[in-house]
């Protein structure tokens, strides 16, 4: 079972309650939540928030591919995952991404969660514009995407 | 013919609108579109190396949400998206 979405945070919220409700399963004995939040400092600059931009169609496709790959590569038993990423302005401390996973046994949820976030960082078309205390902003450098 | 290029990430700063329109020859490949976009930028933002580096390091995706190779030929009026280097999460 898999749910993913890009959440326009000017209209909706990413909530842990929704993630918890989705991953609950009597077949799973372990669940794990990864929560990405906006921190206050990057490259010696005081960060007040981040605006996330997203190519929604590619992002959802990428999330689905990552889930399928994780399932095959890690040979997961009863995998369940909930992935939501923010789009729009997220203030300091706000949630940028939630990855909630559940599996039959505990060892797999750690691998599963880690696999998803690392692959998102490598290939999912999401961009960050940091906002600083002096009201300056800067798009962060990223990783070039190549055609398959 | 005309094609549309939707802007994402740092490329959104190229224009106030999120979509650019470029005039290209029929059967132009992505490499040619990149050149065309660089020429557009030179007129709109002369000698802005930050912007030209974004274009040089970007991929392009088609209407099926697939990243296309540099030799992909554009033979109809369509929308492409510019995908600058990514870094979410």
PDB file of N, CA and C in Angstrom, chain B:
ATOM      1  N   UNK B   1       7.873  27.248 -35.735  1.00  0.00           N
ATOM      2  CA  UNK B   1       6.761  26.940 -34.839  1.00  0.00           C
ATOM      3  C   UNK B   1       7.077  27.437 -33.432  1.00  0.00           C
ATOM      4  N   UNK B   2       6.036  27.425 -32.610  1.00  0.00           N
ATOM      5  CA  UNK B   2       6.224  27.929 -31.248  1.00  0.00           C
ATOM      6  C   UNK B   2       6.129  26.782 -30.235  1.00  0.00           C
ATOM      7  N   UNK B   3       6.982  26.845 -29.249  1.00  0.00           N
ATOM      8  CA  UNK B   3       6.842  25.892 -28.140  1.00  0.00           C
ATOM      9  C   UNK B   3       6.788  26.680 -26.829  1.00  0.00           C
ATOM     10  N   UNK B   4       6.255  26.015 -25.827  1.00  0.00           N
ATOM     11  CA  UNK B   4       6.198  26.647 -24.505  1.00  0.00           C
ATOM     12  C   UNK B   4       7.179  25.960 -23.577  1.00  0.00           C
ATOM     13  N   UNK B   5       7.818  26.738 -22.754  1.00  0.00           N
ATOM     14  CA  UNK B   5       8.714  26.153 -21.747  1.00  0.00           C
ATOM     15  C   UNK B   5       8.256  26.612 -20.372  1.00  0.00           C
ATOM     16  N   UNK B   6       7.843  25.632 -19.570  1.00  0.00           N
ATOM     17  CA  UNK B   6       7.415  25.960 -18.206  1.00  0.00           C
ATOM     18  C   UNK B   6       8.643  26.005 -17.298  1.00  0.00           C
ATOM     19  N   UNK B   7       8.685  27.021 -16.466  1.00  0.00           N
ATOM     20  CA  UNK B   7       9.872  27.260 -15.628  1.00  0.00           C
ATOM     21  C   UNK B   7       9.675  26.691 -14.220  1.00  0.00           C
ATOM     22  N   UNK B   8      10.739  26.110 -13.694  1.00  0.00           N
ATOM     23  CA  UNK B   8      10.718  25.568 -12.330  1.00  0.00           C
ATOM     24  C   UNK B   8      11.982  25.980 -11.575  1.00  0.00           C
ATOM     25  N   UNK B   9      11.890  25.925 -10.253  1.00  0.00           N
ATOM     26  CA  UNK B   9      13.042  26.198  -9.403  1.00  0.00           C
ATOM     27  C   UNK B   9      13.669  27.546  -9.738  1.00  0.00           C
ATOM     28  N   UNK B  10      15.004  27.570  -9.770  1.00  0.00           N
ATOM     29  CA  UNK B  10      15.720  28.827  -9.999  1.00  0.00           C
ATOM     30  C   UNK B  10      15.385  29.450 -11.352  1.00  0.00           C
ATOM     31  N   UNK B  11      14.931  28.642 -12.299  1.00  0.00           N
ATOM     32  CA  UNK B  11      14.576  29.176 -13.628  1.00  0.00           C
ATOM     33  C   UNK B  11      13.325  30.044 -13.575  1.00  0.00           C
ATOM     34  N   UNK B  12      12.575  29.969 -12.492  1.00  0.00           N
ATOM     35  CA  UNK B  12      11.386  30.829 -12.367  1.00  0.00           C
ATOM     36  C   UNK B  12      11.782  32.308 -12.363  1.00  0.00           C
ATOM     37  N   UNK B  13      13.019  32.599 -11.993  1.00  0.00           N
ATOM     38  CA  UNK B  13      13.465  33.998 -11.953  1.00  0.00           C
ATOM     39  C   UNK B  13      13.715  34.579 -13.346  1.00  0.00           C
ATOM     40  N   UNK B  14      13.681  33.744 -14.375  1.00  0.00           N
ATOM     41  CA  UNK B  14      13.935  34.245 -15.740  1.00  0.00           C
ATOM     42  C   UNK B  14      12.858  35.222 -16.199  1.00  0.00           C
ATOM     43  N   UNK B  15      11.629  35.009 -15.745  1.00  0.00           N
ATOM     44  CA  UNK B  15      10.516  35.815 -16.247  1.00  0.00           C
ATOM     45  C   UNK B  15       9.427  35.920 -15.191  1.00  0.00           C
ATOM     46  N   UNK B  16       8.563  36.904 -15.339  1.00  0.00           N
ATOM     47  CA  UNK B  16       7.454  37.049 -14.387  1.00  0.00           C
ATOM     48  C   UNK B  16       6.424  35.945 -14.559  1.00  0.00           C
ATOM     49  N   UNK B  17       6.208  35.562 -15.823  1.00  0.00           N
ATOM     50  CA  UNK B  17       5.292  34.447 -16.074  1.00  0.00           C
ATOM     51  C   UNK B  17       6.067  33.152 -15.840  1.00  0.00           C
ATOM     52  N   UNK B  18       5.357  32.086 -15.559  1.00  0.00           N
ATOM     53  CA  UNK B  18       6.047  30.809 -15.357  1.00  0.00           C
ATOM     54  C   UNK B  18       6.219  30.025 -16.645  1.00  0.00           C
ATOM     55  N   UNK B  19       5.724  30.614 -17.741  1.00  0.00           N
ATOM     56  CA  UNK B  19       5.858  29.932 -19.036  1.00  0.00           C
ATOM     57  C   UNK B  19       6.425  30.898 -20.074  1.00  0.00           C
ATOM     58  N   UNK B  20       7.456  30.432 -20.778  1.00  0.00           N
ATOM     59  CA  UNK B  20       8.037  31.209 -21.885  1.00  0.00           C
ATOM     60  C   UNK B  20       7.565  30.622 -23.200  1.00  0.00           C
ATOM     61  N   UNK B  21       7.531  31.474 -24.220  1.00  0.00           N
ATOM     62  CA  UNK B  21       7.226  30.967 -25.548  1.00  0.00           C
ATOM     63  C   UNK B  21       8.453  31.208 -26.417  1.00  0.00           C
ATOM     64  N   UNK B  22       8.918  30.161 -27.088  1.00  0.00           N
ATOM     65  CA  UNK B  22      10.088  30.286 -27.976  1.00  0.00           C
ATOM     66  C   UNK B  22       9.697  29.917 -29.393  1.00  0.00           C
ATOM     67  N   UNK B  23      10.266  30.647 -30.350  1.00  0.00           N
ATOM     68  CA  UNK B  23      10.070  30.288 -31.755  1.00  0.00           C
ATOM     69  C   UNK B  23      11.240  29.409 -32.163  1.00  0.00           C
ATOM     70  N   UNK B  24      10.939  28.230 -32.685  1.00  0.00           N
ATOM     71  CA  UNK B  24      12.015  27.321 -33.099  1.00  0.00           C
ATOM     72  C   UNK B  24      11.711  26.745 -34.484  1.00  0.00           C
ATOM     73  N   UNK B  25      12.755  26.242 -35.112  1.00  0.00           N
ATOM     74  CA  UNK B  25      12.580  25.534 -36.391  1.00  0.00           C
ATOM     75  C   UNK B  25      11.951  24.169 -36.099  1.00  0.00           C
ATOM     76  N   UNK B  26      11.188  23.650 -37.046  1.00  0.00           N
ATOM     77  CA  UNK B  26      10.656  22.298 -36.917  1.00  0.00           C
ATOM     78  C   UNK B  26      11.838  21.319 -36.804  1.00  0.00           C
ATOM     79  N   UNK B  27      11.676  20.258 -36.034  1.00  0.00           N
ATOM     80  CA  UNK B  27      12.730  19.250 -35.849  1.00  0.00           C
ATOM     81  C   UNK B  27      13.965  19.802 -35.118  1.00  0.00           C
ATOM     82  N   UNK B  28      13.748  20.708 -34.187  1.00  0.00           N
ATOM     83  CA  UNK B  28      14.868  21.178 -33.358  1.00  0.00           C
ATOM     84  C   UNK B  28      15.041  20.198 -32.198  1.00  0.00           C
ATOM     85  N   UNK B  29      16.284  19.863 -31.889  1.00  0.00           N
ATOM     86  CA  UNK B  29      16.477  18.963 -30.743  1.00  0.00           C
ATOM     87  C   UNK B  29      16.659  19.777 -29.458  1.00  0.00           C
ATOM     88  N   UNK B  30      16.761  19.065 -28.347  1.00  0.00           N
ATOM     89  CA  UNK B  30      16.859  19.726 -27.032  1.00  0.00           C
ATOM     90  C   UNK B  30      18.115  20.599 -26.948  1.00  0.00           C
ATOM     91  N   UNK B  31      19.179  20.113 -27.578  1.00  0.00           N
ATOM     92  CA  UNK B  31      20.417  20.909 -27.595  1.00  0.00           C
ATOM     93  C   UNK B  31      20.145  22.273 -28.246  1.00  0.00           C
ATOM     94  N   UNK B  32      19.393  22.252 -29.364  1.00  0.00           N
ATOM     95  CA  UNK B  32      19.043  23.482 -30.064  1.00  0.00           C
ATOM     96  C   UNK B  32      18.116  24.357 -29.236  1.00  0.00           C
ATOM     97  N   UNK B  33      17.210  23.733 -28.505  1.00  0.00           N
ATOM     98  CA  UNK B  33      16.294  24.500 -27.661  1.00  0.00           C
ATOM     99  C   UNK B  33      17.063  25.179 -26.532  1.00  0.00           C
ATOM    100  N   UNK B  34      18.054  24.468 -26.015  1.00  0.00           N
ATOM    101  CA  UNK B  34      18.888  25.054 -24.963  1.00  0.00           C
ATOM    102  C   UNK B  34      19.609  26.299 -25.508  1.00  0.00           C
ATOM    103  N   UNK B  35      20.156  26.188 -26.723  1.00  0.00           N
ATOM    104  CA  UNK B  35      20.836  27.326 -27.374  1.00  0.00           C
ATOM    105  C   UNK B  35      19.862  28.495 -27.571  1.00  0.00           C
ATOM    106  N   UNK B  36      18.666  28.147 -28.046  1.00  0.00           N
ATOM    107  CA  UNK B  36      17.624  29.139 -28.272  1.00  0.00           C
ATOM    108  C   UNK B  36      17.274  29.878 -26.972  1.00  0.00           C
ATOM    109  N   UNK B  37      17.181  29.108 -25.905  1.00  0.00           N
ATOM    110  CA  UNK B  37      16.851  29.694 -24.598  1.00  0.00           C
ATOM    111  C   UNK B  37      17.994  30.590 -24.102  1.00  0.00           C
ATOM    112  N   UNK B  38      19.225  30.168 -24.360  1.00  0.00           N
ATOM    113  CA  UNK B  38      20.377  30.994 -23.962  1.00  0.00           C
ATOM    114  C   UNK B  38      20.366  32.330 -24.712  1.00  0.00           C
ATOM    115  N   UNK B  39      19.999  32.278 -25.994  1.00  0.00           N
ATOM    116  CA  UNK B  39      19.911  33.529 -26.773  1.00  0.00           C
ATOM    117  C   UNK B  39      18.796  34.423 -26.236  1.00  0.00           C
ATOM    118  N   UNK B  40      17.676  33.799 -25.870  1.00  0.00           N
ATOM    119  CA  UNK B  40      16.550  34.567 -25.284  1.00  0.00           C
ATOM    120  C   UNK B  40      17.011  35.246 -23.988  1.00  0.00           C
ATOM    121  N   UNK B  41      17.755  34.484 -23.174  1.00  0.00           N
ATOM    122  CA  UNK B  41      18.243  35.038 -21.899  1.00  0.00           C
ATOM    123  C   UNK B  41      19.218  36.198 -22.128  1.00  0.00           C
ATOM    124  N   UNK B  42      20.067  36.059 -23.148  1.00  0.00           N
ATOM    125  CA  UNK B  42      21.059  37.101 -23.429  1.00  0.00           C
ATOM    126  C   UNK B  42      20.368  38.422 -23.781  1.00  0.00           C
ATOM    127  N   UNK B  43      19.228  38.316 -24.472  1.00  0.00           N
ATOM    128  CA  UNK B  43      18.469  39.534 -24.804  1.00  0.00           C
ATOM    129  C   UNK B  43      17.757  40.087 -23.565  1.00  0.00           C
ATOM    130  N   UNK B  44      17.190  39.189 -22.796  1.00  0.00           N
ATOM    131  CA  UNK B  44      16.359  39.590 -21.651  1.00  0.00           C
ATOM    132  C   UNK B  44      17.209  39.962 -20.421  1.00  0.00           C
ATOM    133  N   UNK B  45      18.273  39.213 -20.196  1.00  0.00           N
ATOM    134  CA  UNK B  45      19.150  39.447 -19.030  1.00  0.00           C
ATOM    135  C   UNK B  45      20.604  39.364 -19.515  1.00  0.00           C
ATOM    136  N   UNK B  46      21.102  40.408 -20.190  1.00  0.00           N
ATOM    137  CA  UNK B  46      22.430  40.332 -20.810  1.00  0.00           C
ATOM    138  C   UNK B  46      23.541  39.954 -19.820  1.00  0.00           C
ATOM    139  N   UNK B  47      24.377  39.031 -20.251  1.00  0.00           N
ATOM    140  CA  UNK B  47      25.571  38.613 -19.501  1.00  0.00           C
ATOM    141  C   UNK B  47      25.278  38.115 -18.077  1.00  0.00           C
ATOM    142  N   UNK B  48      24.129  37.526 -17.882  1.00  0.00           N
ATOM    143  CA  UNK B  48      23.807  36.962 -16.568  1.00  0.00           C
ATOM    144  C   UNK B  48      24.284  35.497 -16.547  1.00  0.00           C
ATOM    145  N   UNK B  49      25.502  35.308 -16.012  1.00  0.00           N
ATOM    146  CA  UNK B  49      26.092  33.964 -16.055  1.00  0.00           C
ATOM    147  C   UNK B  49      25.361  32.991 -15.122  1.00  0.00           C
ATOM    148  N   UNK B  50      24.748  33.505 -14.069  1.00  0.00           N
ATOM    149  CA  UNK B  50      23.990  32.621 -13.167  1.00  0.00           C
ATOM    150  C   UNK B  50      22.849  31.968 -13.934  1.00  0.00           C
ATOM    151  N   UNK B  51      22.127  32.788 -14.681  1.00  0.00           N
ATOM    152  CA  UNK B  51      20.991  32.254 -15.438  1.00  0.00           C
ATOM    153  C   UNK B  51      21.466  31.316 -16.558  1.00  0.00           C
ATOM    154  N   UNK B  52      22.531  31.709 -17.256  1.00  0.00           N
ATOM    155  CA  UNK B  52      22.966  30.837 -18.357  1.00  0.00           C
ATOM    156  C   UNK B  52      23.495  29.504 -17.814  1.00  0.00           C
ATOM    157  N   UNK B  53      24.117  29.525 -16.643  1.00  0.00           N
ATOM    158  CA  UNK B  53      24.583  28.261 -16.044  1.00  0.00           C
ATOM    159  C   UNK B  53      23.410  27.360 -15.645  1.00  0.00           C
ATOM    160  N   UNK B  54      22.324  27.976 -15.219  1.00  0.00           N
ATOM    161  CA  UNK B  54      21.129  27.168 -14.881  1.00  0.00           C
ATOM    162  C   UNK B  54      20.670  26.429 -16.130  1.00  0.00           C
ATOM    163  N   UNK B  55      20.599  27.149 -17.256  1.00  0.00           N
ATOM    164  CA  UNK B  55      20.131  26.511 -18.498  1.00  0.00           C
ATOM    165  C   UNK B  55      21.099  25.401 -18.924  1.00  0.00           C
ATOM    166  N   UNK B  56      22.397  25.678 -18.840  1.00  0.00           N
ATOM    167  CA  UNK B  56      23.392  24.677 -19.263  1.00  0.00           C
ATOM    168  C   UNK B  56      23.321  23.409 -18.410  1.00  0.00           C
ATOM    169  N   UNK B  57      22.917  23.556 -17.151  1.00  0.00           N
ATOM    170  CA  UNK B  57      22.896  22.399 -16.241  1.00  0.00           C
ATOM    171  C   UNK B  57      21.503  21.804 -16.040  1.00  0.00           C
ATOM    172  N   UNK B  58      20.552  22.274 -16.826  1.00  0.00           N
ATOM    173  CA  UNK B  58      19.186  21.783 -16.657  1.00  0.00           C
ATOM    174  C   UNK B  58      18.864  20.651 -17.616  1.00  0.00           C
ATOM    175  N   UNK B  59      17.921  19.838 -17.182  1.00  0.00           N
ATOM    176  CA  UNK B  59      17.309  18.846 -18.077  1.00  0.00           C
ATOM    177  C   UNK B  59      15.972  19.416 -18.554  1.00  0.00           C
ATOM    178  N   UNK B  60      15.368  18.740 -19.517  1.00  0.00           N
ATOM    179  CA  UNK B  60      14.040  19.139 -19.986  1.00  0.00           C
ATOM    180  C   UNK B  60      13.131  17.921 -19.910  1.00  0.00           C
ATOM    181  N   UNK B  61      11.871  18.149 -19.556  1.00  0.00           N
ATOM    182  CA  UNK B  61      10.941  17.017 -19.555  1.00  0.00           C
ATOM    183  C   UNK B  61       9.777  17.298 -20.490  1.00  0.00           C
ATOM    184  N   UNK B  62       9.204  16.223 -21.021  1.00  0.00           N
ATOM    185  CA  UNK B  62       8.109  16.351 -21.990  1.00  0.00           C
ATOM    186  C   UNK B  62       6.754  16.289 -21.281  1.00  0.00           C
ATOM    187  N   UNK B  63       5.709  16.235 -22.095  1.00  0.00           N
ATOM    188  CA  UNK B  63       4.360  16.264 -21.529  1.00  0.00           C
ATOM    189  C   UNK B  63       3.981  14.960 -20.825  1.00  0.00           C
ATOM    190  N   UNK B  64       4.804  13.917 -20.997  1.00  0.00           N
ATOM    191  CA  UNK B  64       4.573  12.657 -20.277  1.00  0.00           C
ATOM    192  C   UNK B  64       5.382  12.566 -18.988  1.00  0.00           C
ATOM    193  N   UNK B  65       5.916  13.702 -18.556  1.00  0.00           N
ATOM    194  CA  UNK B  65       6.727  13.759 -17.334  1.00  0.00           C
ATOM    195  C   UNK B  65       7.981  12.899 -17.418  1.00  0.00           C
ATOM    196  N   UNK B  66       8.545  12.791 -18.637  1.00  0.00           N
ATOM    197  CA  UNK B  66       9.797  12.041 -18.835  1.00  0.00           C
ATOM    198  C   UNK B  66      10.915  13.020 -19.179  1.00  0.00           C
ATOM    199  N   UNK B  67      12.078  12.818 -18.575  1.00  0.00           N
ATOM    200  CA  UNK B  67      13.261  13.611 -18.966  1.00  0.00           C
ATOM    201  C   UNK B  67      13.680  13.151 -20.357  1.00  0.00           C
ATOM    202  N   UNK B  68      13.918  14.103 -21.252  1.00  0.00           N
ATOM    203  CA  UNK B  68      14.267  13.742 -22.623  1.00  0.00           C
ATOM    204  C   UNK B  68      15.765  13.981 -22.878  1.00  0.00           C
ATOM    205  N   UNK B  69      16.316  13.168 -23.773  1.00  0.00           N
ATOM    206  CA  UNK B  69      17.742  13.282 -24.107  1.00  0.00           C
ATOM    207  C   UNK B  69      17.997  14.525 -24.958  1.00  0.00           C
ATOM    208  N   UNK B  70      19.256  14.939 -25.061  1.00  0.00           N
ATOM    209  CA  UNK B  70      19.633  16.128 -25.839  1.00  0.00           C
ATOM    210  C   UNK B  70      19.309  15.970 -27.321  1.00  0.00           C
ATOM    211  N   UNK B  71      19.240  14.726 -27.819  1.00  0.00           N
ATOM    212  CA  UNK B  71      18.946  14.536 -29.243  1.00  0.00           C
ATOM    213  C   UNK B  71      17.446  14.335 -29.516  1.00  0.00           C
ATOM    214  N   UNK B  72      16.630  14.486 -28.499  1.00  0.00           N
ATOM    215  CA  UNK B  72      15.163  14.379 -28.674  1.00  0.00           C
ATOM    216  C   UNK B  72      14.685  15.503 -29.599  1.00  0.00           C
ATOM    217  N   UNK B  73      13.949  15.126 -30.674  1.00  0.00           N
ATOM    218  CA  UNK B  73      13.500  16.112 -31.656  1.00  0.00           C
ATOM    219  C   UNK B  73      12.096  16.613 -31.334  1.00  0.00           C
ATOM    220  N   UNK B  74      11.953  17.915 -31.359  1.00  0.00           N
ATOM    221  CA  UNK B  74      10.640  18.518 -31.150  1.00  0.00           C
ATOM    222  C   UNK B  74      10.046  18.799 -32.523  1.00  0.00           C
ATOM    223  N   UNK B  75       8.965  18.090 -32.857  1.00  0.00           N
ATOM    224  CA  UNK B  75       8.416  18.198 -34.203  1.00  0.00           C
ATOM    225  C   UNK B  75       6.991  18.729 -34.218  1.00  0.00           C
ATOM    226  N   UNK B  76       6.489  19.099 -33.051  1.00  0.00           N
ATOM    227  CA  UNK B  76       5.135  19.686 -32.995  1.00  0.00           C
ATOM    228  C   UNK B  76       5.125  20.750 -31.901  1.00  0.00           C
ATOM    229  N   UNK B  77       4.110  21.590 -31.978  1.00  0.00           N
ATOM    230  CA  UNK B  77       3.986  22.607 -30.931  1.00  0.00           C
ATOM    231  C   UNK B  77       3.649  21.899 -29.628  1.00  0.00           C
ATOM    232  N   UNK B  78       4.464  22.055 -28.635  1.00  0.00           N
ATOM    233  CA  UNK B  78       4.242  21.349 -27.379  1.00  0.00           C
ATOM    234  C   UNK B  78       4.832  22.126 -26.220  1.00  0.00           C
ATOM    235  N   UNK B  79       4.553  21.609 -25.032  1.00  0.00           N
ATOM    236  CA  UNK B  79       5.125  22.247 -23.848  1.00  0.00           C
ATOM    237  C   UNK B  79       6.234  21.367 -23.296  1.00  0.00           C
ATOM    238  N   UNK B  80       7.365  21.984 -23.016  1.00  0.00           N
ATOM    239  CA  UNK B  80       8.457  21.307 -22.312  1.00  0.00           C
ATOM    240  C   UNK B  80       8.617  21.997 -20.960  1.00  0.00           C
ATOM    241  N   UNK B  81       9.222  21.305 -20.024  1.00  0.00           N
ATOM    242  CA  UNK B  81       9.525  21.933 -18.733  1.00  0.00           C
ATOM    243  C   UNK B  81      11.024  21.939 -18.542  1.00  0.00           C
ATOM    244  N   UNK B  82      11.533  23.040 -18.029  1.00  0.00           N
ATOM    245  CA  UNK B  82      12.975  23.075 -17.703  1.00  0.00           C
ATOM    246  C   UNK B  82      13.122  22.597 -16.258  1.00  0.00           C
ATOM    247  N   UNK B  83      14.044  21.644 -16.083  1.00  0.00           N
ATOM    248  CA  UNK B  83      14.256  21.013 -14.777  1.00  0.00           C
ATOM    249  C   UNK B  83      15.686  21.328 -14.307  1.00  0.00           C
ATOM    250  N   UNK B  84      15.839  22.437 -13.572  1.00  0.00           N
ATOM    251  CA  UNK B  84      17.175  22.771 -13.042  1.00  0.00           C
ATOM    252  C   UNK B  84      17.652  21.705 -12.045  1.00  0.00           C
ATOM    253  N   UNK B  85      18.938  21.737 -11.680  1.00  0.00           N
ATOM    254  CA  UNK B  85      19.440  20.786 -10.674  1.00  0.00           C
ATOM    255  C   UNK B  85      18.526  20.776  -9.435  1.00  0.00           C
ATOM    256  N   UNK B  86      18.253  19.581  -8.918  1.00  0.00           N
ATOM    257  CA  UNK B  86      17.223  19.430  -7.877  1.00  0.00           C
ATOM    258  C   UNK B  86      17.854  19.275  -6.479  1.00  0.00           C
ATOM    259  N   UNK B  87      17.060  19.552  -5.476  1.00  0.00           N
ATOM    260  CA  UNK B  87      17.606  19.393  -4.112  1.00  0.00           C
ATOM    261  C   UNK B  87      16.565  19.501  -3.035  1.00  0.00           C
ATOM    262  N   UNK B  88      15.512  18.687  -3.125  1.00  0.00           N
ATOM    263  CA  UNK B  88      14.441  18.783  -2.132  1.00  0.00           C
ATOM    264  C   UNK B  88      14.647  17.904  -0.932  1.00  0.00           C
ATOM    265  N   UNK B  89      13.583  17.647  -0.213  1.00  0.00           N
ATOM    266  CA  UNK B  89      13.615  16.770   0.956  1.00  0.00           C
ATOM    267  C   UNK B  89      13.851  17.515   2.244  1.00  0.00           C
TER     268      UNK B  89
END
